[in-house]
PDB file of C-alpha atoms in Angstrom:
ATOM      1  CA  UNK A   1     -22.662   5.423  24.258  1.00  0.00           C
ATOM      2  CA  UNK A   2     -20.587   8.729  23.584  1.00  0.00           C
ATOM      3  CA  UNK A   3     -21.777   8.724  20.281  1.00  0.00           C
ATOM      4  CA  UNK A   4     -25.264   9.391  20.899  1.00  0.00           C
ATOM      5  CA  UNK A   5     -24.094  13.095  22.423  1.00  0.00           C
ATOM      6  CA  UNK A   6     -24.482  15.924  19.887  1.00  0.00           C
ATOM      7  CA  UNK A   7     -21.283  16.396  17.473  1.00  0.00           C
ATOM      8  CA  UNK A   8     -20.279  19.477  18.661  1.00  0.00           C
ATOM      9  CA  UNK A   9     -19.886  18.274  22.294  1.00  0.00           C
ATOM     10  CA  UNK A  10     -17.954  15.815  20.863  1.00  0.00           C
ATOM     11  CA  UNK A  11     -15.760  17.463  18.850  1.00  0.00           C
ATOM     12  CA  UNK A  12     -13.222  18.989  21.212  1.00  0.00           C
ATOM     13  CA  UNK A  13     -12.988  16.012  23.708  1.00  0.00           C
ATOM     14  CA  UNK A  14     -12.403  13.344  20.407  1.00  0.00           C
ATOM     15  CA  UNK A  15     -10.296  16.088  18.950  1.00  0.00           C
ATOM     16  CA  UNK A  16      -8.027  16.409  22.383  1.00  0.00           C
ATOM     17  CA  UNK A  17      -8.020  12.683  22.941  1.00  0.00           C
ATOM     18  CA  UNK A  18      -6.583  12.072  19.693  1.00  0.00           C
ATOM     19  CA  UNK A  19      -3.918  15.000  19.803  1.00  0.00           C
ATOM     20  CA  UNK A  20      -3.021  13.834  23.306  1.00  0.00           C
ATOM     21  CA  UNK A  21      -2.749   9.739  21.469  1.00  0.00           C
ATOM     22  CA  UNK A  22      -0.341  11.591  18.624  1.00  0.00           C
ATOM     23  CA  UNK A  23       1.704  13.101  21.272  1.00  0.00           C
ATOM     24  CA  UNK A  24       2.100  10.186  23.662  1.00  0.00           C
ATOM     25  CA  UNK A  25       3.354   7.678  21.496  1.00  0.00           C
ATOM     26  CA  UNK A  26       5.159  10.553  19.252  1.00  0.00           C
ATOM     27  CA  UNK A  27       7.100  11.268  22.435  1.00  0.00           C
ATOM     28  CA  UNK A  28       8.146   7.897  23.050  1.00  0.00           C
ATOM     29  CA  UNK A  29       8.804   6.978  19.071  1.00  0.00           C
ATOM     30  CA  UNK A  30      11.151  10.317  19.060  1.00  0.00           C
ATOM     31  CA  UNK A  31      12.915   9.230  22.344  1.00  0.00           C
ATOM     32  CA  UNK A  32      13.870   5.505  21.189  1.00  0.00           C
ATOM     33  CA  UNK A  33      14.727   7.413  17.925  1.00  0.00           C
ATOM     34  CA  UNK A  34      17.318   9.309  19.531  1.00  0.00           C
ATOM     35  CA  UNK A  35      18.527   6.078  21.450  1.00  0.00           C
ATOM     36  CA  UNK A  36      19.188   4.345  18.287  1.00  0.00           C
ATOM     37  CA  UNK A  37      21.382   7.290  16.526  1.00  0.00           C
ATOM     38  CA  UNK A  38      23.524   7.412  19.811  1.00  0.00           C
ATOM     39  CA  UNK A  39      24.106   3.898  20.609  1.00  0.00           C
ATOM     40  CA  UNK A  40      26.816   1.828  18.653  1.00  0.00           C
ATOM     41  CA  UNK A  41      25.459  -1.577  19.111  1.00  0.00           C
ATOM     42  CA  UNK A  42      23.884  -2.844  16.270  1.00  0.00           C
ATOM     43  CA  UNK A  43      21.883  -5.840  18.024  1.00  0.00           C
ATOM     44  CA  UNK A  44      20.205  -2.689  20.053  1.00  0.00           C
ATOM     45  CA  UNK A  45      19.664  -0.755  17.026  1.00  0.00           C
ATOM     46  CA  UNK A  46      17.525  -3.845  15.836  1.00  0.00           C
ATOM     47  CA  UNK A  47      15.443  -3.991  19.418  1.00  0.00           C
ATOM     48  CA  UNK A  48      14.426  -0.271  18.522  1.00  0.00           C
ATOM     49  CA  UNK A  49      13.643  -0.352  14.958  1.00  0.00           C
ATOM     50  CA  UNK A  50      11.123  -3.512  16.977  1.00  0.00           C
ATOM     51  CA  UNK A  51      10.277  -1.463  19.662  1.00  0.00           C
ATOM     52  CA  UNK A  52       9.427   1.770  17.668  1.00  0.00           C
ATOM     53  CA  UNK A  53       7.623  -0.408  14.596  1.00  0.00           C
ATOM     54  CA  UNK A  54       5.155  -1.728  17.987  1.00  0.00           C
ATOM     55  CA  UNK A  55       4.722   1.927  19.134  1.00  0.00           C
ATOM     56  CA  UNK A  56       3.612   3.116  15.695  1.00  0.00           C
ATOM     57  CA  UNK A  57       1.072  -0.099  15.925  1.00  0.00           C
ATOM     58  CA  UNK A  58       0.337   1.227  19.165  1.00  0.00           C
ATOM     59  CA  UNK A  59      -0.359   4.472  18.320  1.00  0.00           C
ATOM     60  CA  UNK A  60      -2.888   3.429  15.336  1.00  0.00           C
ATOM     61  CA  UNK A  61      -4.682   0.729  17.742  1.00  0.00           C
ATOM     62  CA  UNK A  62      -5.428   3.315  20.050  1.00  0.00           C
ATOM     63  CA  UNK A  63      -6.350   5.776  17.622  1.00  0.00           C
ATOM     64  CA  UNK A  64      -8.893   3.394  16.113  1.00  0.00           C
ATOM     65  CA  UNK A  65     -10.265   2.495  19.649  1.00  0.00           C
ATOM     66  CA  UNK A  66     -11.066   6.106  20.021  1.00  0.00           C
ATOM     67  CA  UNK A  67     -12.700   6.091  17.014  1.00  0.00           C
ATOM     68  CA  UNK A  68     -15.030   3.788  17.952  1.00  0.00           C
ATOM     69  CA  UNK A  69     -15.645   5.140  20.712  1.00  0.00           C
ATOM     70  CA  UNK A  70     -17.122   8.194  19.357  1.00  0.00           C
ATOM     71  CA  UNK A  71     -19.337   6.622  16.144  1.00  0.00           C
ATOM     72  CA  UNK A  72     -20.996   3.779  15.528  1.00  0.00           C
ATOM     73  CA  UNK A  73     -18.687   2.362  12.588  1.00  0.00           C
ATOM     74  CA  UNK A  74     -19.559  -0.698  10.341  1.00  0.00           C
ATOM     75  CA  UNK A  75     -15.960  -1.831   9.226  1.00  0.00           C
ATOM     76  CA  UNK A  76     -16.473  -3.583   6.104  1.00  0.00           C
ATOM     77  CA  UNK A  77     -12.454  -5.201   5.494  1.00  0.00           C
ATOM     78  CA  UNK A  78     -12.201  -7.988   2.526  1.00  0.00           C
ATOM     79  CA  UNK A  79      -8.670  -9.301   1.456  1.00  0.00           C
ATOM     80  CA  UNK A  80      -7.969 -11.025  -1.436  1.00  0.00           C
ATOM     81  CA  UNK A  81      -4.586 -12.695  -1.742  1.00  0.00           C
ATOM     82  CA  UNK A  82      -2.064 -14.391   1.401  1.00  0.00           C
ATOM     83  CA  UNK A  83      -0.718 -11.427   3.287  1.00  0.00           C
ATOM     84  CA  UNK A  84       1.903 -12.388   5.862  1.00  0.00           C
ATOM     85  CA  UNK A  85       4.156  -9.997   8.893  1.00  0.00           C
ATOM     86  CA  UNK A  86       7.648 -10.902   7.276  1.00  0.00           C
ATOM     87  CA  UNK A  87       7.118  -9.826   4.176  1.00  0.00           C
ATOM     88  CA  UNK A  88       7.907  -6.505   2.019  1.00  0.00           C
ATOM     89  CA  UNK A  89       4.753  -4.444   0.217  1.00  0.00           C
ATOM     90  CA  UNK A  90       4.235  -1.362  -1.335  1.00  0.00           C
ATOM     91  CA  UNK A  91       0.663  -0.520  -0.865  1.00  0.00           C
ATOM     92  CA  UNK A  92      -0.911   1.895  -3.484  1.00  0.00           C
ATOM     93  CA  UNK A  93      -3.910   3.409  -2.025  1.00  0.00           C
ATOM     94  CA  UNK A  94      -6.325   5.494  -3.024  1.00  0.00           C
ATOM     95  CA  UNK A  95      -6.570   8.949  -0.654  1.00  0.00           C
ATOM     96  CA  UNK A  96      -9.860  10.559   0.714  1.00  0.00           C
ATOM     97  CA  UNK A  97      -9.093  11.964   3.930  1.00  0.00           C
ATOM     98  CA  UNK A  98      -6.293  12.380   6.798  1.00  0.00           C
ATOM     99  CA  UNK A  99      -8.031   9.552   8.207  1.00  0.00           C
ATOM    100  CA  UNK A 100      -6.610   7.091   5.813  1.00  0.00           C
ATOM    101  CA  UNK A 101      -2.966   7.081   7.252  1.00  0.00           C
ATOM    102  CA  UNK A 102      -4.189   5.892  10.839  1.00  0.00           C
ATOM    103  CA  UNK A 103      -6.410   3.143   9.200  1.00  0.00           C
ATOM    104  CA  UNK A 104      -3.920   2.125   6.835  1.00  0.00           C
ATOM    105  CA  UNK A 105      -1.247   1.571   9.615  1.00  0.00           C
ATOM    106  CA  UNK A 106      -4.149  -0.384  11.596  1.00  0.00           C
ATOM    107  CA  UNK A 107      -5.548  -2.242   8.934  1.00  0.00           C
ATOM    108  CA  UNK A 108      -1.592  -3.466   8.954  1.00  0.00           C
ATOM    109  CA  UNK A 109      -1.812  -4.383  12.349  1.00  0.00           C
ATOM    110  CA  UNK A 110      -1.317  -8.644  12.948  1.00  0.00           C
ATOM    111  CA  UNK A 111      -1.278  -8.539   8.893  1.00  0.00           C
ATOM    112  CA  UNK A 112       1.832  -7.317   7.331  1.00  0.00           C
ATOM    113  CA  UNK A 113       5.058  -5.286   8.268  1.00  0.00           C
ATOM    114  CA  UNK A 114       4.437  -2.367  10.092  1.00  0.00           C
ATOM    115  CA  UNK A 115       4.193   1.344   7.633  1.00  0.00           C
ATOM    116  CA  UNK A 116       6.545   3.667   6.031  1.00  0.00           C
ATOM    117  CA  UNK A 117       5.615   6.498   4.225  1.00  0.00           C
ATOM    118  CA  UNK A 118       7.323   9.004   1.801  1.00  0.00           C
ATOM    119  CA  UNK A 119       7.691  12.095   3.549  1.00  0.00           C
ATOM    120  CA  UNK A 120       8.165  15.585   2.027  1.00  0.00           C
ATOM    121  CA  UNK A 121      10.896  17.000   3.115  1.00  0.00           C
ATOM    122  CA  UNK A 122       8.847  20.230   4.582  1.00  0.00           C
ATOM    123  CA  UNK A 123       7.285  17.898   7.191  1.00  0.00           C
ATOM    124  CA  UNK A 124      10.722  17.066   9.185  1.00  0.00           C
ATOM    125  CA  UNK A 125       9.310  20.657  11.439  1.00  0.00           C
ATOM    126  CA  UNK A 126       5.472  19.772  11.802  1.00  0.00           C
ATOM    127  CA  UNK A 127       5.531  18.572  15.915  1.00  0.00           C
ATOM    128  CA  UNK A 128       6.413  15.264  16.236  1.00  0.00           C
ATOM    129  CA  UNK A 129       5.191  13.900  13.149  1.00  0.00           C
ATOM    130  CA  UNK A 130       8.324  15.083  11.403  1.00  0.00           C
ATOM    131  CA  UNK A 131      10.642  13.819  13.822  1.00  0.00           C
ATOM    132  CA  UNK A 132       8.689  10.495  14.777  1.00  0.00           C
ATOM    133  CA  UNK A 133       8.769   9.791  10.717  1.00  0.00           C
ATOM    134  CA  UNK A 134      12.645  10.468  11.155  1.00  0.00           C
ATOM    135  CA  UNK A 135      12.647   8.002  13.902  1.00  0.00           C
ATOM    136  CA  UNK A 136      10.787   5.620  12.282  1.00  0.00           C
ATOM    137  CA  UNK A 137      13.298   6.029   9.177  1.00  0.00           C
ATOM    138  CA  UNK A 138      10.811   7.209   6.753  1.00  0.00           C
ATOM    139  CA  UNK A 139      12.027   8.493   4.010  1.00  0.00           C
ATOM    140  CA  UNK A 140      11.933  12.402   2.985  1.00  0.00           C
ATOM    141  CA  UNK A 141      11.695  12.972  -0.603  1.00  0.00           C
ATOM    142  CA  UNK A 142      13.131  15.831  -1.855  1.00  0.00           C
ATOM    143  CA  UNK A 143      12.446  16.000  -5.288  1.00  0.00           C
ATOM    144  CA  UNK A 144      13.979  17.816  -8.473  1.00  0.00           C
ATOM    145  CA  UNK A 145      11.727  19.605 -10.760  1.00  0.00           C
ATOM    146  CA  UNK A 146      13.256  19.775 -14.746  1.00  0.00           C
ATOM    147  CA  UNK A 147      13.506  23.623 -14.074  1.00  0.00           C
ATOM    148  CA  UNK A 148      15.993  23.026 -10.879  1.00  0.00           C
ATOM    149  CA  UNK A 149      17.825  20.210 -13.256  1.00  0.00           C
ATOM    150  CA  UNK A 150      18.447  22.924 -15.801  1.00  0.00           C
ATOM    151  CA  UNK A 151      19.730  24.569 -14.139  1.00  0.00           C
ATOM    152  CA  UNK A 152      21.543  22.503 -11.901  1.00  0.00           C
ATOM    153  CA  UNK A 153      22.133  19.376 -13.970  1.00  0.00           C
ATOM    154  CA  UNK A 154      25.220  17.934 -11.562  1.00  0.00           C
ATOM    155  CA  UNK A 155      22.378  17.022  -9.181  1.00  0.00           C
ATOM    156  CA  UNK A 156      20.261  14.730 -12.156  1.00  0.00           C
ATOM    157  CA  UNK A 157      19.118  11.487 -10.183  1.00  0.00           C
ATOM    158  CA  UNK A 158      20.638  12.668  -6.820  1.00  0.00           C
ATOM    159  CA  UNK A 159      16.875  12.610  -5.457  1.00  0.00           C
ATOM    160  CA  UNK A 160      16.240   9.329  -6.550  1.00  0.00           C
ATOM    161  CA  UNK A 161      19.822   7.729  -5.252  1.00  0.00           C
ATOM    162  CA  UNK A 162      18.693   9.531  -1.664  1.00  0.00           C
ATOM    163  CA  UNK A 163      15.795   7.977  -1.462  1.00  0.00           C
ATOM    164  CA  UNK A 164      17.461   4.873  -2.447  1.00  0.00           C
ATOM    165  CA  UNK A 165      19.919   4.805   0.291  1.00  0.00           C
ATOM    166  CA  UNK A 166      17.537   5.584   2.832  1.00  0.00           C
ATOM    167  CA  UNK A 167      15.787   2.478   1.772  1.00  0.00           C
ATOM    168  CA  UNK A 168      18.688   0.126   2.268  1.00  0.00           C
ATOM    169  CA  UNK A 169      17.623   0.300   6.066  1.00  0.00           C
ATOM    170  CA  UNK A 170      14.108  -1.922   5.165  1.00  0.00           C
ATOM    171  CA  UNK A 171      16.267  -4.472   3.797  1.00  0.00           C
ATOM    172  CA  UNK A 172      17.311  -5.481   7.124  1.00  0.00           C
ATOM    173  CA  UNK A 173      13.361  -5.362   8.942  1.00  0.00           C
ATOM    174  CA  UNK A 174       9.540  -6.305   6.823  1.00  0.00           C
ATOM    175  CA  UNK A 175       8.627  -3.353   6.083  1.00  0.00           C
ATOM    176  CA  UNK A 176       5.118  -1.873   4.140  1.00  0.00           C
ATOM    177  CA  UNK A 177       5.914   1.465   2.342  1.00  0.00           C
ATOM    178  CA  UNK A 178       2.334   3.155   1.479  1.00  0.00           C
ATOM    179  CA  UNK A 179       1.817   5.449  -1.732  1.00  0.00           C
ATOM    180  CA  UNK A 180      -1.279   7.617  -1.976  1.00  0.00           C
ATOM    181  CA  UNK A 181      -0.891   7.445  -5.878  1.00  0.00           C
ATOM    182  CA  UNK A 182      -2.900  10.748  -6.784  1.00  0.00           C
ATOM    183  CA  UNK A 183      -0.356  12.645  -5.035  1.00  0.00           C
ATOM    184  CA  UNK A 184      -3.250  14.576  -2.890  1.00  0.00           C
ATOM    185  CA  UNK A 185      -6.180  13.806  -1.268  1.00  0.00           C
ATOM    186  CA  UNK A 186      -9.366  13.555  -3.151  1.00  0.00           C
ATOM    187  CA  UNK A 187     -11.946  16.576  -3.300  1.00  0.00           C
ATOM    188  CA  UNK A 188     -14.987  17.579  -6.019  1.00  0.00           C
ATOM    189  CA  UNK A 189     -12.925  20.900  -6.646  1.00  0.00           C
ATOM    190  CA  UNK A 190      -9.795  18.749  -7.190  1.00  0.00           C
ATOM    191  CA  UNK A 191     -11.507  16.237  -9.333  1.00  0.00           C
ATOM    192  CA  UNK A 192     -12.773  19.389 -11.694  1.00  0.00           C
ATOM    193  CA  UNK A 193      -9.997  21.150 -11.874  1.00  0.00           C
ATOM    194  CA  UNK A 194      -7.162  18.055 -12.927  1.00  0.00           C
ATOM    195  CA  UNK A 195      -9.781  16.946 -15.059  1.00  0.00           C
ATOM    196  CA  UNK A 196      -9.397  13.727 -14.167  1.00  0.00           C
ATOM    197  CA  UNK A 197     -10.956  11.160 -16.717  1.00  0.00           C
ATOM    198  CA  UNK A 198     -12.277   8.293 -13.382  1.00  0.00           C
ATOM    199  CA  UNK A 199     -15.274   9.249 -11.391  1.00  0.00           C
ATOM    200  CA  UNK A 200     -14.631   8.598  -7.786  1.00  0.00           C
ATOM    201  CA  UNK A 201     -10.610   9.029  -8.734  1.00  0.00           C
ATOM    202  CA  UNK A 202      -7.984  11.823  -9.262  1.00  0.00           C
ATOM    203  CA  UNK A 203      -5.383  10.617 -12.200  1.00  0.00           C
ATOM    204  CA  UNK A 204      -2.667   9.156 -10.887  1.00  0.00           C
ATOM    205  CA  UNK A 205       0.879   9.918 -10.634  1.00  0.00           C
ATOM    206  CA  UNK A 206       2.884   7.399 -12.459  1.00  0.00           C
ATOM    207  CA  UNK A 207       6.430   9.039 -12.192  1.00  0.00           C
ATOM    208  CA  UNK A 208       5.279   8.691  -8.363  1.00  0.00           C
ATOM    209  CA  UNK A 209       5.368   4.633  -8.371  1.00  0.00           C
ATOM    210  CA  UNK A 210       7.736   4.445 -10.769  1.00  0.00           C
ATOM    211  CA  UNK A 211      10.341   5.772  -8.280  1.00  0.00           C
ATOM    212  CA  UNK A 212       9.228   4.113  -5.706  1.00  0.00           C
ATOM    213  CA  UNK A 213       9.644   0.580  -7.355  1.00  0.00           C
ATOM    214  CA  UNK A 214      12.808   2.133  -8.924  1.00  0.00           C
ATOM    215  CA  UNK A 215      13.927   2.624  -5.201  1.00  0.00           C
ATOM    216  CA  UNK A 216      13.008  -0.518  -3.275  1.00  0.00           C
ATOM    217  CA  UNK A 217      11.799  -2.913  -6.378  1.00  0.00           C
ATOM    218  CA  UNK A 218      14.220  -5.254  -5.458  1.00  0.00           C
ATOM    219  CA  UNK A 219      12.495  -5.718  -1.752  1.00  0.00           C
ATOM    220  CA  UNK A 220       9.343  -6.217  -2.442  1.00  0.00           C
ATOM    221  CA  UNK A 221       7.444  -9.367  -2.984  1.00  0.00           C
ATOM    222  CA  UNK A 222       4.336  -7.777  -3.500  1.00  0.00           C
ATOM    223  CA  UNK A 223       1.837  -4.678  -4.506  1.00  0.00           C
ATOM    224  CA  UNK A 224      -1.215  -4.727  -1.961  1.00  0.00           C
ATOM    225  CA  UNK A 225      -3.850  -2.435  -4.634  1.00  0.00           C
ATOM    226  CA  UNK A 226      -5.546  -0.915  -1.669  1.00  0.00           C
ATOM    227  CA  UNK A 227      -9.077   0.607  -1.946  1.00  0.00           C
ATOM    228  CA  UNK A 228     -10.525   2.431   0.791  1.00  0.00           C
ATOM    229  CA  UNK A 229     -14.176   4.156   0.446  1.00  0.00           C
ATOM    230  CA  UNK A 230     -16.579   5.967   3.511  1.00  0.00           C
ATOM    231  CA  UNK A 231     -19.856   5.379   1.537  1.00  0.00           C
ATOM    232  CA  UNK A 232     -21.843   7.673   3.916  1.00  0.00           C
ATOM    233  CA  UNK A 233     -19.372  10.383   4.916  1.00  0.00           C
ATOM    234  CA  UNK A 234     -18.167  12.180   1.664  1.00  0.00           C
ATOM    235  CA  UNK A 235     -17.178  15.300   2.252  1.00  0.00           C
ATOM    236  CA  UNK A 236     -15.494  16.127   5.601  1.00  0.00           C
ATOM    237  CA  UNK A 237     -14.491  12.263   6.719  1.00  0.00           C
ATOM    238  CA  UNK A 238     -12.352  13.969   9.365  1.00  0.00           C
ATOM    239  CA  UNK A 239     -14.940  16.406  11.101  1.00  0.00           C
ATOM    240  CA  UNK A 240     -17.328  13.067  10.742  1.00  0.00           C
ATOM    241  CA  UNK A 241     -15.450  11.252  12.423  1.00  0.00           C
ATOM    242  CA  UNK A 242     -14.161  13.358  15.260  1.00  0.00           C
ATOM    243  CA  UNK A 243     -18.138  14.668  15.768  1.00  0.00           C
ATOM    244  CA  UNK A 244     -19.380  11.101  15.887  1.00  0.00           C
ATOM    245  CA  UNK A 245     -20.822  10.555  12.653  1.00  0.00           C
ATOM    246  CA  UNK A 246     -18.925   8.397  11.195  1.00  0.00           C
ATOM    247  CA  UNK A 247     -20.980   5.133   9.857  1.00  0.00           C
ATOM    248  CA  UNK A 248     -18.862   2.893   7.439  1.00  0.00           C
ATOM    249  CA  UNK A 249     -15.735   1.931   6.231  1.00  0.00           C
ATOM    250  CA  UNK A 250     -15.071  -0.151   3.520  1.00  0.00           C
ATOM    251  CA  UNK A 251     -11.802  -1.550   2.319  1.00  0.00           C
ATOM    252  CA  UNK A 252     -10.591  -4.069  -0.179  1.00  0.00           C
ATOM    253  CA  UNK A 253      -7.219  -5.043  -0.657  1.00  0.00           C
ATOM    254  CA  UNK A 254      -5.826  -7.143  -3.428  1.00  0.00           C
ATOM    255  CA  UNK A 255      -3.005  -8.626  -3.505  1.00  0.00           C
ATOM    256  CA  UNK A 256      -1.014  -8.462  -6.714  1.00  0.00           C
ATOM    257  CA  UNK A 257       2.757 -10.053  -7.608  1.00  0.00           C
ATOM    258  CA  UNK A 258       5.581  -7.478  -8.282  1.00  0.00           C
ATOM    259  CA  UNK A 259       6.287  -8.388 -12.201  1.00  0.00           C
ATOM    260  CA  UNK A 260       9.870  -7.554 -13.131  1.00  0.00           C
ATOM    261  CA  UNK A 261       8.507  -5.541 -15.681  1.00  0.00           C
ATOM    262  CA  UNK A 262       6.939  -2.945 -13.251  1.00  0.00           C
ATOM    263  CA  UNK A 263      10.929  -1.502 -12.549  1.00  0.00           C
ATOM    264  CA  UNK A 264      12.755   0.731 -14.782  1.00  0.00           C
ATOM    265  CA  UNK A 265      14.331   3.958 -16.083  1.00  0.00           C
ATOM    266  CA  UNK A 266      10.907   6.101 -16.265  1.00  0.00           C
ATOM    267  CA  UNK A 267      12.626   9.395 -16.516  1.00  0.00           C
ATOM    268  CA  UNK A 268      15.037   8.034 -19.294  1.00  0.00           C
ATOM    269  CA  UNK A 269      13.144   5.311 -21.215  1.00  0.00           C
ATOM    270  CA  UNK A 270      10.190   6.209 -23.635  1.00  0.00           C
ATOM    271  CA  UNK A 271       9.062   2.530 -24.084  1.00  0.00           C
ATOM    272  CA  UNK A 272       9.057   1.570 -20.344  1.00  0.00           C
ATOM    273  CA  UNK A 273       7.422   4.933 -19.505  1.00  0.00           C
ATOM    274  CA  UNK A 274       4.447   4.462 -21.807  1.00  0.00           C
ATOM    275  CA  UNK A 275       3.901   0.572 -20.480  1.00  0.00           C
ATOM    276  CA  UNK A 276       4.098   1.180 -16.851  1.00  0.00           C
ATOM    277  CA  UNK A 277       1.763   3.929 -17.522  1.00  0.00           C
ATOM    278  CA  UNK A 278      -0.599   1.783 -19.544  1.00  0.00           C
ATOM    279  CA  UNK A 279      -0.465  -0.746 -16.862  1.00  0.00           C
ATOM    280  CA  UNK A 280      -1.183   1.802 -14.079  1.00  0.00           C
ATOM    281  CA  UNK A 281      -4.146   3.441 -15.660  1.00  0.00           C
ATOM    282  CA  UNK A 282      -6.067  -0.043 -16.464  1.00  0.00           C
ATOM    283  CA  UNK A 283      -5.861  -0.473 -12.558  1.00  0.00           C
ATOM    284  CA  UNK A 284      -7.295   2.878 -11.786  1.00  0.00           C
ATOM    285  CA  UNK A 285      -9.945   2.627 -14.096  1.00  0.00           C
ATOM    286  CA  UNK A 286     -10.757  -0.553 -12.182  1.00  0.00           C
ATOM    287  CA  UNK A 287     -10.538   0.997  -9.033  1.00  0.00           C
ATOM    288  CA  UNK A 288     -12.877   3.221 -10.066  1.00  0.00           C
ATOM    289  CA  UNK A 289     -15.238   0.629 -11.188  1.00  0.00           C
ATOM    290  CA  UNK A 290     -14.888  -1.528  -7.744  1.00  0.00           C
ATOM    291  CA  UNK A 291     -15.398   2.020  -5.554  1.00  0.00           C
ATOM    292  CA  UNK A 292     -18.541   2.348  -7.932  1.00  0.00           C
ATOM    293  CA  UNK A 293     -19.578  -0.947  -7.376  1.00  0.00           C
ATOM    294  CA  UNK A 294     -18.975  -0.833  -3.331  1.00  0.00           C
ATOM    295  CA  UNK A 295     -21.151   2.840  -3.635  1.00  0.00           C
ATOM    296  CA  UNK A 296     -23.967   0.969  -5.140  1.00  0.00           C
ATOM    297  CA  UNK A 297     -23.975  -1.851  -2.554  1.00  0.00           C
ATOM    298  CA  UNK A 298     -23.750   0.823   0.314  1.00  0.00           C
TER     299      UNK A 298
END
């Protein structure tokens, strides 16, 4: 097997075969993109938004295969709750590594809708990441800071009707939208310096959800609480994984009905705010109790 070779032979061949996977089906997820914005038939326009949700599949599936390829992985997958392709989630993941967006699009694979992500708006330039998200209608968040709104208060909750808008297009395909609820991927030095108050978690962003189910709560039928762990790679999941070592992956998914009570005003409403923060806390303290748990079975 190729994962009995030393890392560092494997390195740049796993590393080229999964740039040359990103740019194959990036190419061909930009090109139907630019179909769709030039033809005027709207039956078409639904063949594409089909055809390009398949290539992103298609582009995960073959990034996995690679994957095991190179390492010996153990995927350890339980799933609590009926999960079903023509439905609407948000998924609200926990974030260790790059590595988590590819498995979270193939762990949606013959399960639920294919994934959408909240883009910064920076990304639109990185190579075809930026404009494959585009063409997969993902939606780029720019968001106000309360500085900017002082100074420019015409444009209060112009970010958050945006974002809205560009959601009206899932209402017409199942769609998944994923939210890495820390806001950043988890590291020791980030853990230290945030202070955050879980173990194994960084605090998480509440204002984050909060727009999000402010945006598309009326779509979705469900939250899938998604918790994803590498028991033996810690550190640099990435450079494990592209050098062969990569040994287990563990991921539990729950999930959880959307309660009307989860969608509100959080910028404007004092009461609501302090609830839906209550409410997200208590799961991320139990996330952090289930990743402890799955660390001490590992």
């Amino acid at each position: 097997m190729l994962s009995m070779l030393p890392g560092l032979l494997l390195l740049p061949f796993h590393a080229l075969l999964q740039i040359f996977n990103l740019m194959g089906w990036g190419s061909l997820i930009i090109l139907l993109g630019i179909i769709k914005l030039i033809s005027p038939v709207q039956s078409l326009t639904h063949l594409l938004n089909r055809l390009l949700n398949a290539a992103l599949r298609g582009f995960a599936i073959c990034g996995v295969w690679l994957i095991n390829l190179f390492n010996r992985v153990e995927w350890d997958y339980e799933i609590e709750g009926n999960l079903r392709q023509d439905g609407w989630y948000l998924v609200m993941a926990n974030h260790i590594s790059w590595l988590d967006i590819i498995l979270l699009m193939h762990f949606s694979c013959g399960r639920i809708p294919a994934t959408k992500f909240f883009i910064k708006q920076e990304l639109i330039w990185m190579p075809f990441i930026g404009l494959g998200a585009w063409a997969l209608d993902m939606p780029f968040m720019r968001r106000y800071n309360a500085e900017f709104i002082a100074k420019y208060p015409h444009l209060k909750g112009k970010d958050l009707e945006a974002t809205r808008k560009s959601c009206e297009k899932f209402s017409t395909i199942p769609t998944t939208v994923i939210n890495f609820v820390e806001g950043t991927r988890f590291t020791e030095q980030k853990h230290r310096t945030k202070a955050s108050p879980y173990t194994h978690l960084l605090s998480p962003k509440a204002g984050g959800v909060a727009f999000t189910l402010a945006s598309m709560g009326n779509l979705f039928d469900d939250i899938i609480d998604v918790t994803l762990i590498y028991p033996h790679n810690s550190k640099h999941v990435m450079m494990d994984m592209l050098c062969g070592r990569l040994t287990k992956v563990v991921l539990r998914a729950k999930a959880i009905p959307l309660a009307r009570q989860l969608v509100g005003n959080y910028q404007e409403d004092d009461i609501f705010r302090a609830q839906f923060q209550g409410w997200l806390n208590q799961l991320w303290q139990d996330k952090d109790s289930l990743i402890q748990q799955l660390r001490d079975d590992s």
